[in-house]
Short mmCIF file of C-alpha atoms and ligand atoms in Angstrom, two decimals:
data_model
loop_
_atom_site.label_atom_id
_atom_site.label_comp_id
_atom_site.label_asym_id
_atom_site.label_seq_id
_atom_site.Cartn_x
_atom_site.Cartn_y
_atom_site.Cartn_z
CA UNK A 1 81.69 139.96 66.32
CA UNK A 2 81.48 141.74 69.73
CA UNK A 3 82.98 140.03 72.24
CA UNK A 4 81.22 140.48 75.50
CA UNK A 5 82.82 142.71 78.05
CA UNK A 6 83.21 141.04 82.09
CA UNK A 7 80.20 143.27 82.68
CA UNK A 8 78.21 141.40 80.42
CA UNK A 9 79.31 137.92 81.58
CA UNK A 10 79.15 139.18 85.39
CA UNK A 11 75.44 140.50 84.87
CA UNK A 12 74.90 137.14 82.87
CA UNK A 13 76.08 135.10 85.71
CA UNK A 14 74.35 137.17 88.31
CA UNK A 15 71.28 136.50 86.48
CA UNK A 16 71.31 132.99 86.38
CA UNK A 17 72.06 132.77 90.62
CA UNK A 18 69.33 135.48 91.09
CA UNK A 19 66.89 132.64 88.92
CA UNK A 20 68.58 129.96 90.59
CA UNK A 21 68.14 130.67 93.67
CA UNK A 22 67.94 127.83 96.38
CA UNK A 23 69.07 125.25 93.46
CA UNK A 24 72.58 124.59 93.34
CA UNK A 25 71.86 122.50 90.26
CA UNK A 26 74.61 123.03 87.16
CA UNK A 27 72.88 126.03 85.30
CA UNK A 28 74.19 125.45 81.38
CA UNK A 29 75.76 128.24 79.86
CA UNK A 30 76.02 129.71 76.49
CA UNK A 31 79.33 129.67 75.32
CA UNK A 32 81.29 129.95 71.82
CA UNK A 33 83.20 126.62 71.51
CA UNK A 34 86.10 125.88 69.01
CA UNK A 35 88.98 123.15 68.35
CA UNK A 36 91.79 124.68 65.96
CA UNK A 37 93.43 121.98 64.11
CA UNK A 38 97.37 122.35 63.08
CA UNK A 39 95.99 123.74 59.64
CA UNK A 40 92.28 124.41 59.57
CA UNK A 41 89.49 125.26 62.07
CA UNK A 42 87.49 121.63 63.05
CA UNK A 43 84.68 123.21 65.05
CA UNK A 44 83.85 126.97 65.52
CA UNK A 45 79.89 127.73 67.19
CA UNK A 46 77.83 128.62 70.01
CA UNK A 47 77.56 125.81 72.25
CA UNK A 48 74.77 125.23 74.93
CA UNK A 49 76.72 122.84 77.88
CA UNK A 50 76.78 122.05 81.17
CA UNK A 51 78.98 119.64 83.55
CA UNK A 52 78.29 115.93 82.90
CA UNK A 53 79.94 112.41 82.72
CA UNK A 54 82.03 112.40 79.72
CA UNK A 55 82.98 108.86 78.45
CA UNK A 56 86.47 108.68 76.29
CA UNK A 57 87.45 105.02 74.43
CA UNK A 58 90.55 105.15 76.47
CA UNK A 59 89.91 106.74 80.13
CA UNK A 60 86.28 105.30 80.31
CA UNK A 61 83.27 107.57 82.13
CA UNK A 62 84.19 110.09 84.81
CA UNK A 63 82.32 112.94 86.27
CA UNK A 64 83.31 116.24 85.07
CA UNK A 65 81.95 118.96 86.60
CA UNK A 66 83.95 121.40 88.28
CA UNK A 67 83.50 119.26 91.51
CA UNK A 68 86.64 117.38 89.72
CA UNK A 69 89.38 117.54 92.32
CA UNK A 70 87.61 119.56 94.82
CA UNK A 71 87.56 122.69 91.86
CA UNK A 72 84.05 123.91 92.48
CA UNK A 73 81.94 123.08 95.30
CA UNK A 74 78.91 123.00 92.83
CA UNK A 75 78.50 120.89 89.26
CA UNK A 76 79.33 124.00 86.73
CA UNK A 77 80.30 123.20 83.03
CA UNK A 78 83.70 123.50 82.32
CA UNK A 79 85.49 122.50 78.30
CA UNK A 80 86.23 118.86 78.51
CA UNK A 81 82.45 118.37 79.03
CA UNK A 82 81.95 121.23 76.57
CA UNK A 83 83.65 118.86 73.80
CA UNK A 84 81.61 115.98 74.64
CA UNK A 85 78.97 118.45 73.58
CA UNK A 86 80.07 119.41 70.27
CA UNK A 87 80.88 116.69 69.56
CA UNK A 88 78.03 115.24 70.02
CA UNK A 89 76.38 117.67 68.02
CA UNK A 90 78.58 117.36 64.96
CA UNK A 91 79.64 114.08 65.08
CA UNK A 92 83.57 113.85 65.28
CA UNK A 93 85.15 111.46 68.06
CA UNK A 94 87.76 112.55 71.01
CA UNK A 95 90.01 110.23 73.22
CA UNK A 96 91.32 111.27 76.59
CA UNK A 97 93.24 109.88 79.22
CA UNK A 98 92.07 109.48 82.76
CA UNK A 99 94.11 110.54 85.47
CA UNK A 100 92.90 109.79 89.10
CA UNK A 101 95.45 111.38 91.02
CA UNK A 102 94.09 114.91 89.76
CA UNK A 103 90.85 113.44 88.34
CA UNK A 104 90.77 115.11 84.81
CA UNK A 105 91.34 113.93 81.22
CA UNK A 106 94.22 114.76 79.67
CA UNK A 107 92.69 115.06 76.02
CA UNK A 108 94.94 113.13 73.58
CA UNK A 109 92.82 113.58 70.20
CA UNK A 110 90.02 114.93 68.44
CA UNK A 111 88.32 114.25 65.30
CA UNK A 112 91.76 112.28 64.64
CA UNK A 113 94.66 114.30 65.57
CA UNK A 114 96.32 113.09 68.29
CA UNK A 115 99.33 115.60 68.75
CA UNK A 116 102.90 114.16 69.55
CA UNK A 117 104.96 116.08 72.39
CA UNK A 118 105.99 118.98 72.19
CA UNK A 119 103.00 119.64 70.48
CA UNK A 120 99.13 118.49 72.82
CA UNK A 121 95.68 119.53 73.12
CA UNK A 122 95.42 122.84 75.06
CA UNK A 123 92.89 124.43 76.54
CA UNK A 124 92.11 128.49 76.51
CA UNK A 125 89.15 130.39 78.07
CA UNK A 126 88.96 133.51 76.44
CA UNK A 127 92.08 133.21 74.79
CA UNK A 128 93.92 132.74 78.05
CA UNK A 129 96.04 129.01 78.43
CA UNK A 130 93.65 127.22 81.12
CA UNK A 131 95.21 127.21 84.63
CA UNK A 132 92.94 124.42 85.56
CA UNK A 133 92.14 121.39 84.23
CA UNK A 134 89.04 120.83 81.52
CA UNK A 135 86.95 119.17 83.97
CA UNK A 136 88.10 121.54 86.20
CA UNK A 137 88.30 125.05 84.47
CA UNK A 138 84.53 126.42 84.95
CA UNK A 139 82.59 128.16 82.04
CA UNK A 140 79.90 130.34 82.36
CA UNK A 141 77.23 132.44 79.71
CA UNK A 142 79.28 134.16 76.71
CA UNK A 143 82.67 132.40 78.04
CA UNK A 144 84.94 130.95 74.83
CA UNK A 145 86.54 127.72 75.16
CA UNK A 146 89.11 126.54 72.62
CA UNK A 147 90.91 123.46 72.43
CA UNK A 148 93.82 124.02 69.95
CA UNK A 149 96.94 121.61 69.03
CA UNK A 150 99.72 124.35 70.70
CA UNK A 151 103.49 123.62 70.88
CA UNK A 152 104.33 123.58 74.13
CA UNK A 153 107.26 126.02 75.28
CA UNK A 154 110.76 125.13 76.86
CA UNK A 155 111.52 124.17 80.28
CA UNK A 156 110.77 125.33 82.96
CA UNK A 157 107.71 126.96 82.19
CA UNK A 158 106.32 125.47 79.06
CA UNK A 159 104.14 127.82 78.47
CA UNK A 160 102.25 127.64 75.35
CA UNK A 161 102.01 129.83 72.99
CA UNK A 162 99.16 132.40 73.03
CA UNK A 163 95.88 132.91 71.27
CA UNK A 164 94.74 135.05 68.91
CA UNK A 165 91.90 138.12 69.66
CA UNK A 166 90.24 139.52 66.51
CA UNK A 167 88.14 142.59 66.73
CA UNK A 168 86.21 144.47 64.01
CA UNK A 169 83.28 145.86 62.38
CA UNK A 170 80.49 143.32 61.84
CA UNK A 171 78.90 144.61 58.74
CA UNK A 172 80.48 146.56 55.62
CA UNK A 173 79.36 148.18 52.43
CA UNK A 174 80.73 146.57 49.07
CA UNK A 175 84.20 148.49 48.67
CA UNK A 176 84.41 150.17 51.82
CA UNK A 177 87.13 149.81 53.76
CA UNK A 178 87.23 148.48 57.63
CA UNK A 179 89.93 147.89 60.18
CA UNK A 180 89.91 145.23 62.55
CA UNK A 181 92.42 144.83 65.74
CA UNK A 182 94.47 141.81 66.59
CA UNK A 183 95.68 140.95 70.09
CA UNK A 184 96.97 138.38 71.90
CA UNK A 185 94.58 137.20 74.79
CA UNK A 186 97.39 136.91 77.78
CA UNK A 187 98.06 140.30 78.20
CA UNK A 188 95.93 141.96 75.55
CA UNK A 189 99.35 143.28 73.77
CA UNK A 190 98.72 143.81 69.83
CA UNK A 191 100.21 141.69 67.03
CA UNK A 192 102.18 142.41 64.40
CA UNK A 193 102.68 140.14 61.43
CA UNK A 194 99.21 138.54 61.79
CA UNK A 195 97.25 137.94 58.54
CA UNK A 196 93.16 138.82 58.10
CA UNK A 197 91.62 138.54 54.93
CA UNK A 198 94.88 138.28 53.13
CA UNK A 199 95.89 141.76 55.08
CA UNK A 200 98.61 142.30 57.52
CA UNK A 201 98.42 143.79 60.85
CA UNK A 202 101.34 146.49 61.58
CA UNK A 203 102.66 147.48 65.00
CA UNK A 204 99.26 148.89 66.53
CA UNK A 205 98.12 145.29 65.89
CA UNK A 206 95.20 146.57 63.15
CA UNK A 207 94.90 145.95 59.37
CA UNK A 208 92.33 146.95 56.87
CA UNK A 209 91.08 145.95 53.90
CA UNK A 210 87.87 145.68 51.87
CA UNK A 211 85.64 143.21 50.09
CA UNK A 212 84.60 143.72 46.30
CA UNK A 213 81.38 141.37 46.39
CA UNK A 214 78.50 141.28 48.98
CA UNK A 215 78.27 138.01 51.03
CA UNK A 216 78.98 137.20 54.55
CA UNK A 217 82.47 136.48 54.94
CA UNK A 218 84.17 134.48 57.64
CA UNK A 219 87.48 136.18 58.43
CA UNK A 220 90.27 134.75 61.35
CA UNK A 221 93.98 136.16 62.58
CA UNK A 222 96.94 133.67 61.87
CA UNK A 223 100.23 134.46 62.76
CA UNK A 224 103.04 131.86 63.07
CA UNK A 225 103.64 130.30 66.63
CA UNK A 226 100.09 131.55 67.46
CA UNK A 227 96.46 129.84 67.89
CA UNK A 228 93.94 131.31 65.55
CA UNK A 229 91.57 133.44 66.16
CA UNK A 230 87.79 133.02 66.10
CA UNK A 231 85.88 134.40 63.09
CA UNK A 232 84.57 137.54 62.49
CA UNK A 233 81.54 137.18 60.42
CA UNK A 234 81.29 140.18 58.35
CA UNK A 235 77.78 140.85 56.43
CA UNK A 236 78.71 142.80 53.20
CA UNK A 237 75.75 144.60 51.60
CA UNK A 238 75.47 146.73 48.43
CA UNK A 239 74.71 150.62 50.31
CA UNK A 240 70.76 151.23 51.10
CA UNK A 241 69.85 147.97 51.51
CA UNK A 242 69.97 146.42 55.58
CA UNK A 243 72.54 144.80 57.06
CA UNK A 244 73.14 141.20 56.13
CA UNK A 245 69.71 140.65 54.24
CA UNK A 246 71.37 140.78 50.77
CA UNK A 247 73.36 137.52 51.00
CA UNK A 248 71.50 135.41 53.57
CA UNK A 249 67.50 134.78 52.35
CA UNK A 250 67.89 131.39 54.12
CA UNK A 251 66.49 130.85 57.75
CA UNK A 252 67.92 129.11 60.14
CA UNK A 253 67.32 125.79 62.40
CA UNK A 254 66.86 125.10 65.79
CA UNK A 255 66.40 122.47 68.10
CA UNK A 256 66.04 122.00 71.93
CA UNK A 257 69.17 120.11 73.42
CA UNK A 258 68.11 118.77 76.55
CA UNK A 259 68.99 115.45 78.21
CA UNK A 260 65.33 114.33 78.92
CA UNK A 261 61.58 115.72 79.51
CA UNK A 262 61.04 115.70 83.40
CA UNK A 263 62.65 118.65 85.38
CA UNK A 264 64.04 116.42 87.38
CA UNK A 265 66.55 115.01 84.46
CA UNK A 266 67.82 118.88 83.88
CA UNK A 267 67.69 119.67 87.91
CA UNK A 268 67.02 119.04 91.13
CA UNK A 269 64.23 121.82 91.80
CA UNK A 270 61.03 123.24 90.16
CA UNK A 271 63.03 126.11 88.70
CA UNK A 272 64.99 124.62 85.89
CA UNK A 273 66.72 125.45 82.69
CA UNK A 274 66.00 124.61 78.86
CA UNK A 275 67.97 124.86 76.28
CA UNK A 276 68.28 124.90 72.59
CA UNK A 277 71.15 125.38 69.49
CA UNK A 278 70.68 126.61 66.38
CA UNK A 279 71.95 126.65 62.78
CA UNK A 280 72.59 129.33 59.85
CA UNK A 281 74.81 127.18 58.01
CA UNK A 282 77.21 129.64 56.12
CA UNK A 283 74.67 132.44 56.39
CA UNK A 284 74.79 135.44 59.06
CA UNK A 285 74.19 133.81 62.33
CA UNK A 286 71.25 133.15 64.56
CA UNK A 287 71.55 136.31 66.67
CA UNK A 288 68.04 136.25 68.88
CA UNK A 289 65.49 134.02 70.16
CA UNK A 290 61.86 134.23 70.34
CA UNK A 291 60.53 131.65 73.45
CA UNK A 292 57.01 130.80 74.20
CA UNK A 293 55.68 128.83 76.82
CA UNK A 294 52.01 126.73 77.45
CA UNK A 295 51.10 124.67 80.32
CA UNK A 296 49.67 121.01 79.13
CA UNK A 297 46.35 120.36 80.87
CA UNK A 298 46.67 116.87 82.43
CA UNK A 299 43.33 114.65 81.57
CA UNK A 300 40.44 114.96 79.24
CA UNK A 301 40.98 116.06 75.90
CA UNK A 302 44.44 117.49 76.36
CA UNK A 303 43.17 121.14 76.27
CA UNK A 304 46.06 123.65 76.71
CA UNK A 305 46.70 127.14 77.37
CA UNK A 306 47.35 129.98 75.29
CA UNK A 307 51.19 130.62 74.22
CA UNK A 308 52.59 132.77 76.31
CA UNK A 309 55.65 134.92 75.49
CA UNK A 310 58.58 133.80 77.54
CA UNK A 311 61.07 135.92 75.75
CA UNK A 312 60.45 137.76 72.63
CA UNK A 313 63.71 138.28 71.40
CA UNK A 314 66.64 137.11 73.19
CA UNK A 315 70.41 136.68 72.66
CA UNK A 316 70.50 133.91 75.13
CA UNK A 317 70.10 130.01 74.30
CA UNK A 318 68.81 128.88 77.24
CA UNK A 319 66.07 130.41 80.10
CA UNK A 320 65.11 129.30 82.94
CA UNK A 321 61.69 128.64 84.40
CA UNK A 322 60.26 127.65 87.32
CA UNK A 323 56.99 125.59 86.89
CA UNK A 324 54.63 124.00 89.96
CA UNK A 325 54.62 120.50 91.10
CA UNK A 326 53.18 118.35 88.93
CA UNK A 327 52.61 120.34 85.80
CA UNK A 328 53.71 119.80 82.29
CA UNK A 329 54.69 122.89 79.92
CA UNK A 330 55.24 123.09 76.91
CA UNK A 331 57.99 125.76 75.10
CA UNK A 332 58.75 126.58 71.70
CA UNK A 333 61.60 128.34 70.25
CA UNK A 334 62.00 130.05 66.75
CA UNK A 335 65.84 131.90 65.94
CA UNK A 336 66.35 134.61 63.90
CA UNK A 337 69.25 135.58 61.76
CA UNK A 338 70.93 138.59 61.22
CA UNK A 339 69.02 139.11 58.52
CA UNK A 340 65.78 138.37 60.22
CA UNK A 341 65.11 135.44 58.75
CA UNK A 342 62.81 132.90 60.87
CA UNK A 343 63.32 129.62 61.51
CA UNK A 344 60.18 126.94 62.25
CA UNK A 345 59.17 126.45 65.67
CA UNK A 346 60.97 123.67 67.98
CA UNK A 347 59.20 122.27 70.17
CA UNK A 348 59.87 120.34 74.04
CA UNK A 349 57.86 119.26 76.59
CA UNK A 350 59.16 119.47 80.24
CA UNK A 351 57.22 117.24 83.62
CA UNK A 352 57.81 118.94 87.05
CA UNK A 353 57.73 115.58 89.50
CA UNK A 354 55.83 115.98 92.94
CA UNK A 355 58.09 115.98 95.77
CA UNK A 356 58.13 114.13 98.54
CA UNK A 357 57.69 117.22 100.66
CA UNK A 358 54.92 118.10 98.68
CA UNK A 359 52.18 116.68 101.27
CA UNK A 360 49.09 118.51 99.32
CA UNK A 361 49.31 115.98 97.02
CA UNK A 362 51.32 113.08 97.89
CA UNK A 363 50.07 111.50 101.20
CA UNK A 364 51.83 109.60 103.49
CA UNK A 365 51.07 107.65 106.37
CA UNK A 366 52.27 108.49 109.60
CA UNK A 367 55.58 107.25 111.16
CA UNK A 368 55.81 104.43 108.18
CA UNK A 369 58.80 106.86 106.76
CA UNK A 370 61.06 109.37 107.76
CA UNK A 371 62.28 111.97 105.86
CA UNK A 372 66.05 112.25 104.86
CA UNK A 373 68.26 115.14 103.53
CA UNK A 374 70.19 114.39 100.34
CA UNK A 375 71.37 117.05 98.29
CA UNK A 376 71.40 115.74 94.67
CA UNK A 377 67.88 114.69 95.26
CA UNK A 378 64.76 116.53 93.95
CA UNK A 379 63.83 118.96 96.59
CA UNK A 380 67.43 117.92 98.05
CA UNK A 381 64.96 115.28 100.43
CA UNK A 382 64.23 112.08 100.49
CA UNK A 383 61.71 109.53 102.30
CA UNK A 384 62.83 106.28 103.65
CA UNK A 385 60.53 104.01 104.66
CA UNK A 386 61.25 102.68 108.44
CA UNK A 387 58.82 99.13 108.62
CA UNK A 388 57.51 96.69 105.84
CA UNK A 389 54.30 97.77 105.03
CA UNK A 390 54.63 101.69 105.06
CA UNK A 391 52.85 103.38 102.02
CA UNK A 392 52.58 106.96 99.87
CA UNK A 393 49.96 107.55 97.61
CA UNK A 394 49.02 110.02 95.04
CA UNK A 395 46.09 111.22 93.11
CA UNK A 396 47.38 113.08 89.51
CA UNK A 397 45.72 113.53 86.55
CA UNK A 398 47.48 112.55 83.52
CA UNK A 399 47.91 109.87 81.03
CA UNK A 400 51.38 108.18 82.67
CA UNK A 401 53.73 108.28 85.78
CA UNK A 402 57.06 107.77 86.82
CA UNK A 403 58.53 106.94 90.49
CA UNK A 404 61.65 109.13 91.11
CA UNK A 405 64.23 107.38 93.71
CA UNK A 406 67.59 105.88 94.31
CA UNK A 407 68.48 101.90 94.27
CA UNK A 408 70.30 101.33 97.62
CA UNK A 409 72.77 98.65 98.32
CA UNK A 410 70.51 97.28 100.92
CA UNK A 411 67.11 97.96 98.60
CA UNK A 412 64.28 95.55 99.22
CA UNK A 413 61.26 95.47 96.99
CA UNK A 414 58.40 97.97 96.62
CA UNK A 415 55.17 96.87 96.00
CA UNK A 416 53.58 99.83 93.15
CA UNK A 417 50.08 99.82 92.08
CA UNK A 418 48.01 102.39 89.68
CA UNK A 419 44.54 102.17 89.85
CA UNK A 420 44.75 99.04 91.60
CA UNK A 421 47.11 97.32 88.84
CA UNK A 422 50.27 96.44 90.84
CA UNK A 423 53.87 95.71 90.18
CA UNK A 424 56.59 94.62 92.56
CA UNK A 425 60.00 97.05 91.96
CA UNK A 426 63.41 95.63 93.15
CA UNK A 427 65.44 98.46 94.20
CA UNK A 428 68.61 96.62 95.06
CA UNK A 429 71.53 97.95 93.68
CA UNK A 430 73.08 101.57 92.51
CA UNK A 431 72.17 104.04 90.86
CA UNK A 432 72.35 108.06 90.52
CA UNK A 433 69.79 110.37 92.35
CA UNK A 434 66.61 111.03 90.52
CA UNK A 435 66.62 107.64 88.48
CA UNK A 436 63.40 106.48 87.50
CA UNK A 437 62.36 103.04 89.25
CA UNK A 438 58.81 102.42 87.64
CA UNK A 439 56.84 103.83 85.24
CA UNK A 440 53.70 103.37 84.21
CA UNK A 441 52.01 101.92 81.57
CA UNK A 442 49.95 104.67 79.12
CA UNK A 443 47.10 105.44 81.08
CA UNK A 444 43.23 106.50 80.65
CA UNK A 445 42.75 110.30 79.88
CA UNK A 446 41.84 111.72 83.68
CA UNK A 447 42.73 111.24 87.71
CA UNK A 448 44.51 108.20 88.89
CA UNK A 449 45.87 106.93 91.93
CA UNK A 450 49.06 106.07 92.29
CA UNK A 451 50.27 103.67 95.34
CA UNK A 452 53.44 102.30 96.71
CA UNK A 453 53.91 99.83 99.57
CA UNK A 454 57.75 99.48 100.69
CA UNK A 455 59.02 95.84 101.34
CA UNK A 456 62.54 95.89 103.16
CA UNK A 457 64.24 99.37 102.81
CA UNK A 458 63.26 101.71 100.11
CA UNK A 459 63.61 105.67 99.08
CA UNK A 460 61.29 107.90 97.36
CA UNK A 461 62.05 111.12 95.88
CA UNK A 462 59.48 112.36 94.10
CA UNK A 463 56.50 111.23 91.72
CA UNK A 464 56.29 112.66 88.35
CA UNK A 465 52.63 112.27 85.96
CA UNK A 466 52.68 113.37 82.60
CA UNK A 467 49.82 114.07 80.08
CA1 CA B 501 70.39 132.61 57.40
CA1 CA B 502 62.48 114.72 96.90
#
């Protein structure tokens, strides 16, 4: 494994503002993930995450963001949010504590090891003990967070103890030896006395050793008083044959991971992200990524476009893309393993809504509204209708359509008809930016029109048809 320099994570980072630009949105990030247990590794894999609510049994649901005690001005992903994620993914339950006064979790057990003092849940990024909080601490692309069960160290400081680094070839020849490097993440000094593959590392911090069968072997650092390292996956081949292909003939899966299918559920602009996570199982790894892209015609027959290549072969899990208003696309994603293997396509559909700014296509009559800044929004405005009576319409093509807006406290009633079929939509209430007040019923193939009266006070944010 090759851990990625700070060059790599700065250009990664810089990458995703340059695509980002004018959203402020919480761009995910591609990070390696782990818990350490006292004895064994729970969780160890590349993670695709981004700031979110996280809900424990025992604090209840709290943003956590970044934003958490004034950390980051902007919704980033951080590692509490990061465990709800894996979590998710592979099914094991965590309970934290909610603590107002600095607005984080303190995290008091996962997949059902709830450490007793001196011992608790700690958090490292990139083997270094967390300074911040986890829904503080902010992750970005090819970041590792770790949660490990540490022992915490005496007064005054109780610092914990430190985590393991393991460095090292990735692939071997049956009988060959290799050397691999262990450090401590702090201050980068080496270990001694830390076991690899049933090899100890002397003074310089290396060891080496070989392996007497092909196969793709899993190796960590352990040393007492220590958190474990990640793994090195090693591919060991007979010679003459490529690297890794003689012990993994399976392909891996993959699957998108995003929270919903209009743009405006994974951002707040036309440029958002999507995101995917894939599986080798115990082979060699999903290493790249091959992403098309289509646009869905809206209407008759459902035509589409021709794939187009997105990204032919990329390390990354997630890429961003910035589609025009009103337009569905669809993207697939196959990963391939180390040793090349393929996995079937997945597929995801994503709806870019209509703003309300977007006067080409959504009209509005004069003076009925006025329009009103609000960041989280889509297109960060909204329009608030001044008088009973004021209306928006919009012509789209497609088979359904959603209203994007906000209940208000002092909501009245919207009056919303499509093709002259009309519902009356209560908007009294809370709820988050972006939530969707009405949607349609399935629609005709072709062009609709899509109208809303306001009753009282209402706010409109954006209008999203899909095919
Ligand atoms: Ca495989
Ligand atoms: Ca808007």
């Amino acid at each position: 494994m090759r851990y990625r320099t700070r060059t790599a994570i700065a250009v990664a980072a810089v990458g995703a503002t340059a695509l980002g630009a004018g959203t402020a949105h919480a761009a995910p990030a591609n990070i390696t993930f782990r818990v350490e247990g006292p004895t064994s590794t729970l969780y160890e894999g590349k993670v695709t995450t981004d700031g979110h609510d996280v809900t424990t049994p025992t604090g209840g649901t709290h943003k956590c963001d970044g934003t958490n005690n004034g950390f980051s001005p902007v919704p980033v992903p951080v590692g509490t949010a990061a465990l709800d994620d894996a979590a998710k993914l592979s099914g094991f339950g965590f309970d934290g504590t909610w603590f107002p006064s600095f607005e984080d979790f303190v995290i008091d057990e996962i997949a059902g090891i709830r450490p007793v003092f001196p011992e608790f849940w700690g958090l490292y990024v990139n083997q270094k003990a967390s300074t911040a909080g986890g829904c503080q601490m902010a992750l970005g692309t090819g970041d590792e967070a770790l949660w490990s069960v540490v022992q915490s160290g005496p007064a005054p400081d109780f610092l914990p103890q430190s985590a393991l680094r393991l460095t090292g070839p990735t692939e071997a020849r049956v009988g060959q030896p290799i050397t691999v490097r262990v450090v401590e993440g702090e201050q980068g000094a080496p270990q001694a006395g830390a076991t690899v593959a049933g090899a100890t590392t002397g003074p310089d911090g290396t060891a080496t050793f070989s392996f007497a069968e092909k196969g793709i072997y899993r190796v960590k650092a352990e040393k007492a008083g220590a958190v474990r390292s990640a793994a090195l996956t090693i591919c060991v081949d007979p010679a003459g044959v490529e690297p890794c292909v003689s012990a993994d003939a399976a392909a891996p899966t993959v699957a998108f991971r995003m929270p919903g299918s209009l743009a405006s559920e994974l951002g707040r602009s036309r440029t958002f992200a999507i995101w995917w996570q894939a599986d080798d199982g115990q082979g060699s790894g999903a290493s790249r990524y091959a992403v098309d892209v289509r646009e869905v015609a809206s209407g008759a027959a459902g035509a589409q476009d021709e794939w187009r290549t997105l990204h032919a072969s990329t390390p990354l899990t997630a890429v961003h893309y910035r589609g025009d208003s009103g337009a569905t696309y669809e993207f697939r994603v196959t990963a391939i393993d180390r040793a090349l293997n393929r996995s079937q396509h997945a597929l995801a559909r994503v709806s870019v809504p209509i703003d309300d700014r977007d006067r080409r296509l959504l009209t509005v009559s004069k003076r009925g509204w006025r329009q009103v800044r609000r960041p989280q929004a889509w297109g960060r405005t909204v329009i608030r209708s001044r008088r009973d009576g004021a209306t928006v319409k919009v012509r789209f093509a497609g088979r359904q359509v959603a209203l994007l807006g906000r209940r208000l406290a002092g909501g009245g009633r919207m009056r919303v008809s499509v093709d002259g079929r009309s519902k009356v939509v209560r908007v009294r209430g809370r709820s988050a930016d972006r939530t969707v007040l009405f949607r349609s019923a399935e629609l005709r193939p072709g062009t609709h029109t899509l109208r809303v009266r306001a009753l009282g006070k209402v706010e409109i944010d954006a209008v999203a048809p899909t095919p």
